[in-house]
PDB file of C-alpha atoms in Angstrom:
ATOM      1  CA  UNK A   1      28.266 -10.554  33.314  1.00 71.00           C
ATOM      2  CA  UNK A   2      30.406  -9.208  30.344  1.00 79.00           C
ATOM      3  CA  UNK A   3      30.812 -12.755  29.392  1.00 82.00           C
ATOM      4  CA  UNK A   4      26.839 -13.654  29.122  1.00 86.00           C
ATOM      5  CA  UNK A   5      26.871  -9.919  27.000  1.00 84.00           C
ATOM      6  CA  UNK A   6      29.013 -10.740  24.731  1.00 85.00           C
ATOM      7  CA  UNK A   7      27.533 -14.176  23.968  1.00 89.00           C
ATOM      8  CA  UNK A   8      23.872 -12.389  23.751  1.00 91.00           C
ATOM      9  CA  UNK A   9      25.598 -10.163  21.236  1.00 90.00           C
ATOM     10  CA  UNK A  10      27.267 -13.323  19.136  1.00 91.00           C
ATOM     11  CA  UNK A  11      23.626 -15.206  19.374  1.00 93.00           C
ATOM     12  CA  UNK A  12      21.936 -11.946  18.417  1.00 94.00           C
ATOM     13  CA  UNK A  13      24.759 -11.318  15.423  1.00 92.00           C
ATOM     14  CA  UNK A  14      24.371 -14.768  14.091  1.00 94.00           C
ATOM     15  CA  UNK A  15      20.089 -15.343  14.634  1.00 95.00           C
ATOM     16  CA  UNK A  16      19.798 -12.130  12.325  1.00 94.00           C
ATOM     17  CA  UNK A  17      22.446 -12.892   9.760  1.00 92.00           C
ATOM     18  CA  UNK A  18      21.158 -16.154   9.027  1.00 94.00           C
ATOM     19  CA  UNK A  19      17.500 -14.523   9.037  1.00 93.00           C
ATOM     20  CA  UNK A  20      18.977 -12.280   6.235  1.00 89.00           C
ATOM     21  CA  UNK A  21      20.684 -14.986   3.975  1.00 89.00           C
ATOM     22  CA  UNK A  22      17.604 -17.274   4.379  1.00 88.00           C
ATOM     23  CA  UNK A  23      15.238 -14.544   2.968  1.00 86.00           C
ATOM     24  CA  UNK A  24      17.231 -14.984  -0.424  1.00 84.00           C
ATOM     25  CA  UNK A  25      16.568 -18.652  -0.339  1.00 84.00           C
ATOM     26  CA  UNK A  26      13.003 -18.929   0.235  1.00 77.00           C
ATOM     27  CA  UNK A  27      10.878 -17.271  -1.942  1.00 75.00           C
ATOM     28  CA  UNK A  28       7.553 -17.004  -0.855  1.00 75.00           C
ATOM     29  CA  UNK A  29       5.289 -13.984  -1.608  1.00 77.00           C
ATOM     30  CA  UNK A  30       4.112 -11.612   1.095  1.00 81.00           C
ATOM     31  CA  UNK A  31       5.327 -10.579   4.719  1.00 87.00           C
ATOM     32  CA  UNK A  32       8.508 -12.704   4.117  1.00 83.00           C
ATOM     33  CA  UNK A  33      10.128 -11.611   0.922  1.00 80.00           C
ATOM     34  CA  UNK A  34       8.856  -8.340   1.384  1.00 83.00           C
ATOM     35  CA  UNK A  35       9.654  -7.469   4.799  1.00 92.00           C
ATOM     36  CA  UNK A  36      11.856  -9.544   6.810  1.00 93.00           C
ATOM     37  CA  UNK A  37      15.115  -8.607   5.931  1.00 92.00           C
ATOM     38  CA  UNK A  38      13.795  -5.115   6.196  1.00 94.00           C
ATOM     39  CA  UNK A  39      13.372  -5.703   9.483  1.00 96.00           C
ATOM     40  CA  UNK A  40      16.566  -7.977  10.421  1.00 96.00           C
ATOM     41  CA  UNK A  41      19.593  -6.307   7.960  1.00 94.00           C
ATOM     42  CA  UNK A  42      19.664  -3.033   9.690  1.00 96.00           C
ATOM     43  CA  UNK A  43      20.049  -4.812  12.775  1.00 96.00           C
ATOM     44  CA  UNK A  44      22.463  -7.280  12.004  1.00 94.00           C
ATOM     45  CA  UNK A  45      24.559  -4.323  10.489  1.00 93.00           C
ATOM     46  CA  UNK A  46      23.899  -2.163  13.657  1.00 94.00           C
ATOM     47  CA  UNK A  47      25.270  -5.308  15.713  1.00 92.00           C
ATOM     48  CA  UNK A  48      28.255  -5.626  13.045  1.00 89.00           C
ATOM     49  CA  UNK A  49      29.454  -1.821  12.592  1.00 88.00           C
ATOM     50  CA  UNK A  50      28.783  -1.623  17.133  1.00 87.00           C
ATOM     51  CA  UNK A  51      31.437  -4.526  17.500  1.00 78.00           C
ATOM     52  CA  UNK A  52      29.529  -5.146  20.752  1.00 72.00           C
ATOM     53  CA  UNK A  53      29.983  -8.883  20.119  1.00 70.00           C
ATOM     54  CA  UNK A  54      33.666  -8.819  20.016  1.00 67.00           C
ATOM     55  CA  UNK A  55      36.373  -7.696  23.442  1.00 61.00           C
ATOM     56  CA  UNK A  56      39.261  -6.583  20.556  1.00 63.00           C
ATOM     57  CA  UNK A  57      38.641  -3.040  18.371  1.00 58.00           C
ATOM     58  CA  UNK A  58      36.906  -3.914  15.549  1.00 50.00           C
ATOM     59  CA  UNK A  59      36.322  -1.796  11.644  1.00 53.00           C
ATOM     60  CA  UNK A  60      39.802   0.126  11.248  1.00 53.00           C
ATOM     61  CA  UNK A  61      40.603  -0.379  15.055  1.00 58.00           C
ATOM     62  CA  UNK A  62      38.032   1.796  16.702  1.00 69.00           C
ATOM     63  CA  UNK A  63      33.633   1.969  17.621  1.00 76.00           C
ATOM     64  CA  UNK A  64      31.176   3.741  16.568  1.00 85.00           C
ATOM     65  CA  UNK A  65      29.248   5.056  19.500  1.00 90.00           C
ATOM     66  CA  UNK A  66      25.651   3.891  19.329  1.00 93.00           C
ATOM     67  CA  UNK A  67      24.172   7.317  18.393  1.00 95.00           C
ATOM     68  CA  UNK A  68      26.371   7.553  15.283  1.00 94.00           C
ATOM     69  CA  UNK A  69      25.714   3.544  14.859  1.00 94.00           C
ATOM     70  CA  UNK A  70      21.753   4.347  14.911  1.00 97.00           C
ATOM     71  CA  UNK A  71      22.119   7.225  12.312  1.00 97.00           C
ATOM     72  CA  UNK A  72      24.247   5.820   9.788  1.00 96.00           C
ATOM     73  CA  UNK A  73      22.221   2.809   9.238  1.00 97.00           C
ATOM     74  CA  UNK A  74      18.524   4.592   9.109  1.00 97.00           C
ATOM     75  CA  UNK A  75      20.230   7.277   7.211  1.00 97.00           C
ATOM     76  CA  UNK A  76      21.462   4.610   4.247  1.00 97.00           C
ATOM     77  CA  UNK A  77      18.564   2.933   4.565  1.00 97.00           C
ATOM     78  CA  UNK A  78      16.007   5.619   4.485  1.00 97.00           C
ATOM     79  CA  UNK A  79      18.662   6.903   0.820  1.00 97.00           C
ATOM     80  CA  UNK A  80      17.828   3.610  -0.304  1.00 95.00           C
ATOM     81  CA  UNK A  81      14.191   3.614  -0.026  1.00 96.00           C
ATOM     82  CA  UNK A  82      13.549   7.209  -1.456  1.00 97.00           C
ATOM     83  CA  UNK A  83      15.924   7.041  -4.042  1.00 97.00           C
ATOM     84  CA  UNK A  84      13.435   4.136  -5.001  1.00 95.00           C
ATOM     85  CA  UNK A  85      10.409   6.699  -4.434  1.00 95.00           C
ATOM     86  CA  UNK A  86      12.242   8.728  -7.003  1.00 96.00           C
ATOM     87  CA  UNK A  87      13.076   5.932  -9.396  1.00 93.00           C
ATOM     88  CA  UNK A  88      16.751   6.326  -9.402  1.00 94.00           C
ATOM     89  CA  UNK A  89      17.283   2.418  -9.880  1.00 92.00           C
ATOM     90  CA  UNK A  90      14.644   0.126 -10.724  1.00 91.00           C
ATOM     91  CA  UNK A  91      13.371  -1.139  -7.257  1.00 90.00           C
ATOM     92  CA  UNK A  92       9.696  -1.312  -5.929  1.00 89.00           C
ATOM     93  CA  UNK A  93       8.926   1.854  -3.306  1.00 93.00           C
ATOM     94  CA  UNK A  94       7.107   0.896  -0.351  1.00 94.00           C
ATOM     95  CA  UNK A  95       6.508   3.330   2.538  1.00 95.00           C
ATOM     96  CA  UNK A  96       5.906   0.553   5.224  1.00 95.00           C
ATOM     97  CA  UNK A  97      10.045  -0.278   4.116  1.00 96.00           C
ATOM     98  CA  UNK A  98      10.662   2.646   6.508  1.00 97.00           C
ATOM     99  CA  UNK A  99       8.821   1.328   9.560  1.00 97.00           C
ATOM    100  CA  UNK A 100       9.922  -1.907   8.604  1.00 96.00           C
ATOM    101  CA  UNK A 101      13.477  -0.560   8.667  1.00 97.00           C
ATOM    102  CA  UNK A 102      13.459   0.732  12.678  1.00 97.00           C
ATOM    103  CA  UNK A 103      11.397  -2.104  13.826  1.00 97.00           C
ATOM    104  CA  UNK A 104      14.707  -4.598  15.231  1.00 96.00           C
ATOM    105  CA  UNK A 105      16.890  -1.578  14.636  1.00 97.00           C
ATOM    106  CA  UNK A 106      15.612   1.114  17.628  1.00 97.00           C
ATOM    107  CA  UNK A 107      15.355  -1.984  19.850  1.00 97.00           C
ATOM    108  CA  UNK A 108      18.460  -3.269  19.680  1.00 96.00           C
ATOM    109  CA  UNK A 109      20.057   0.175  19.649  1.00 96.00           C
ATOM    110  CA  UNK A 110      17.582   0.409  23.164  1.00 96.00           C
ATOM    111  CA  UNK A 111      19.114  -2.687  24.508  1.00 94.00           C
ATOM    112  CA  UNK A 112      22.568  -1.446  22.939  1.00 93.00           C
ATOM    113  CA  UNK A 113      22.620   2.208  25.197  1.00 93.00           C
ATOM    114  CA  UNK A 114      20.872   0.008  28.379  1.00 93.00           C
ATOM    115  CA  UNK A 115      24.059  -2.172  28.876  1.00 90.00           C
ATOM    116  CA  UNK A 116      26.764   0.344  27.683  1.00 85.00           C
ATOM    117  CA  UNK A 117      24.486   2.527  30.616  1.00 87.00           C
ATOM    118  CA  UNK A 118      24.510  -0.446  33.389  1.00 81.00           C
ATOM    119  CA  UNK A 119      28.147  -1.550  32.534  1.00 73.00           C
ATOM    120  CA  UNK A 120      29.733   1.832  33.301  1.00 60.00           C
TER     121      UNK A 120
END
């Protein structure tokens, strides 16, 4: 069972990543460009900073729990997107960025505390 996990995890980590990098390559207007990697980058980097898809320690030998995990990535992303409401960098605001945000993220952070739950 910790096998099939860990592969879910891998399949999960590499599906979003390549989600991200493809946004940058096609550039169509709308839902795309706009949201997508919105959506799939804080999940990819909750997946990455969790080293859930990994058996060895992983960033500086130890894991964030998934409550810290959850935080830290909302918390830079939510910076990012009001510092744009502010105009501290020249960036477009948009307020549906912060649903867009938690939309993959608080599901896989769901999915993340539901297997660290059933595993123990």
């Amino acid at each position: 069972m910790k096998r099939i996990v860990k592969i879910g995890w891998k399949i999960s980590l590499i599906l979003l990543g390549v989600i991200s990098l493809s946004t940058g390559f096609s550039k169509r207007p709308g839902f795309w460009t706009s949201y997508v990697l919105d959506m799939v980058g804080p999940a990819w980097n909750y997946i990455l900073i969790r080293g859930q898809y990994s058996a060895e320690q992983t960033f500086f030998s130890f894991r964030f729990n998934p409550e810290f995990a959850l935080l830290l990535i909302m918390g830079i992303c939510f910076l990012i997107e009001t510092s744009q409401f502010f105009k501290f960098y020249k960036a477009h605001f948009d307020p549906w960025d912060y649903l867009a945000y938690i939309s993959i993220l608080i599901p896989c952070y769901l999915i993340d505390k539901y297997i660290s739950r059933n595993k123990s």
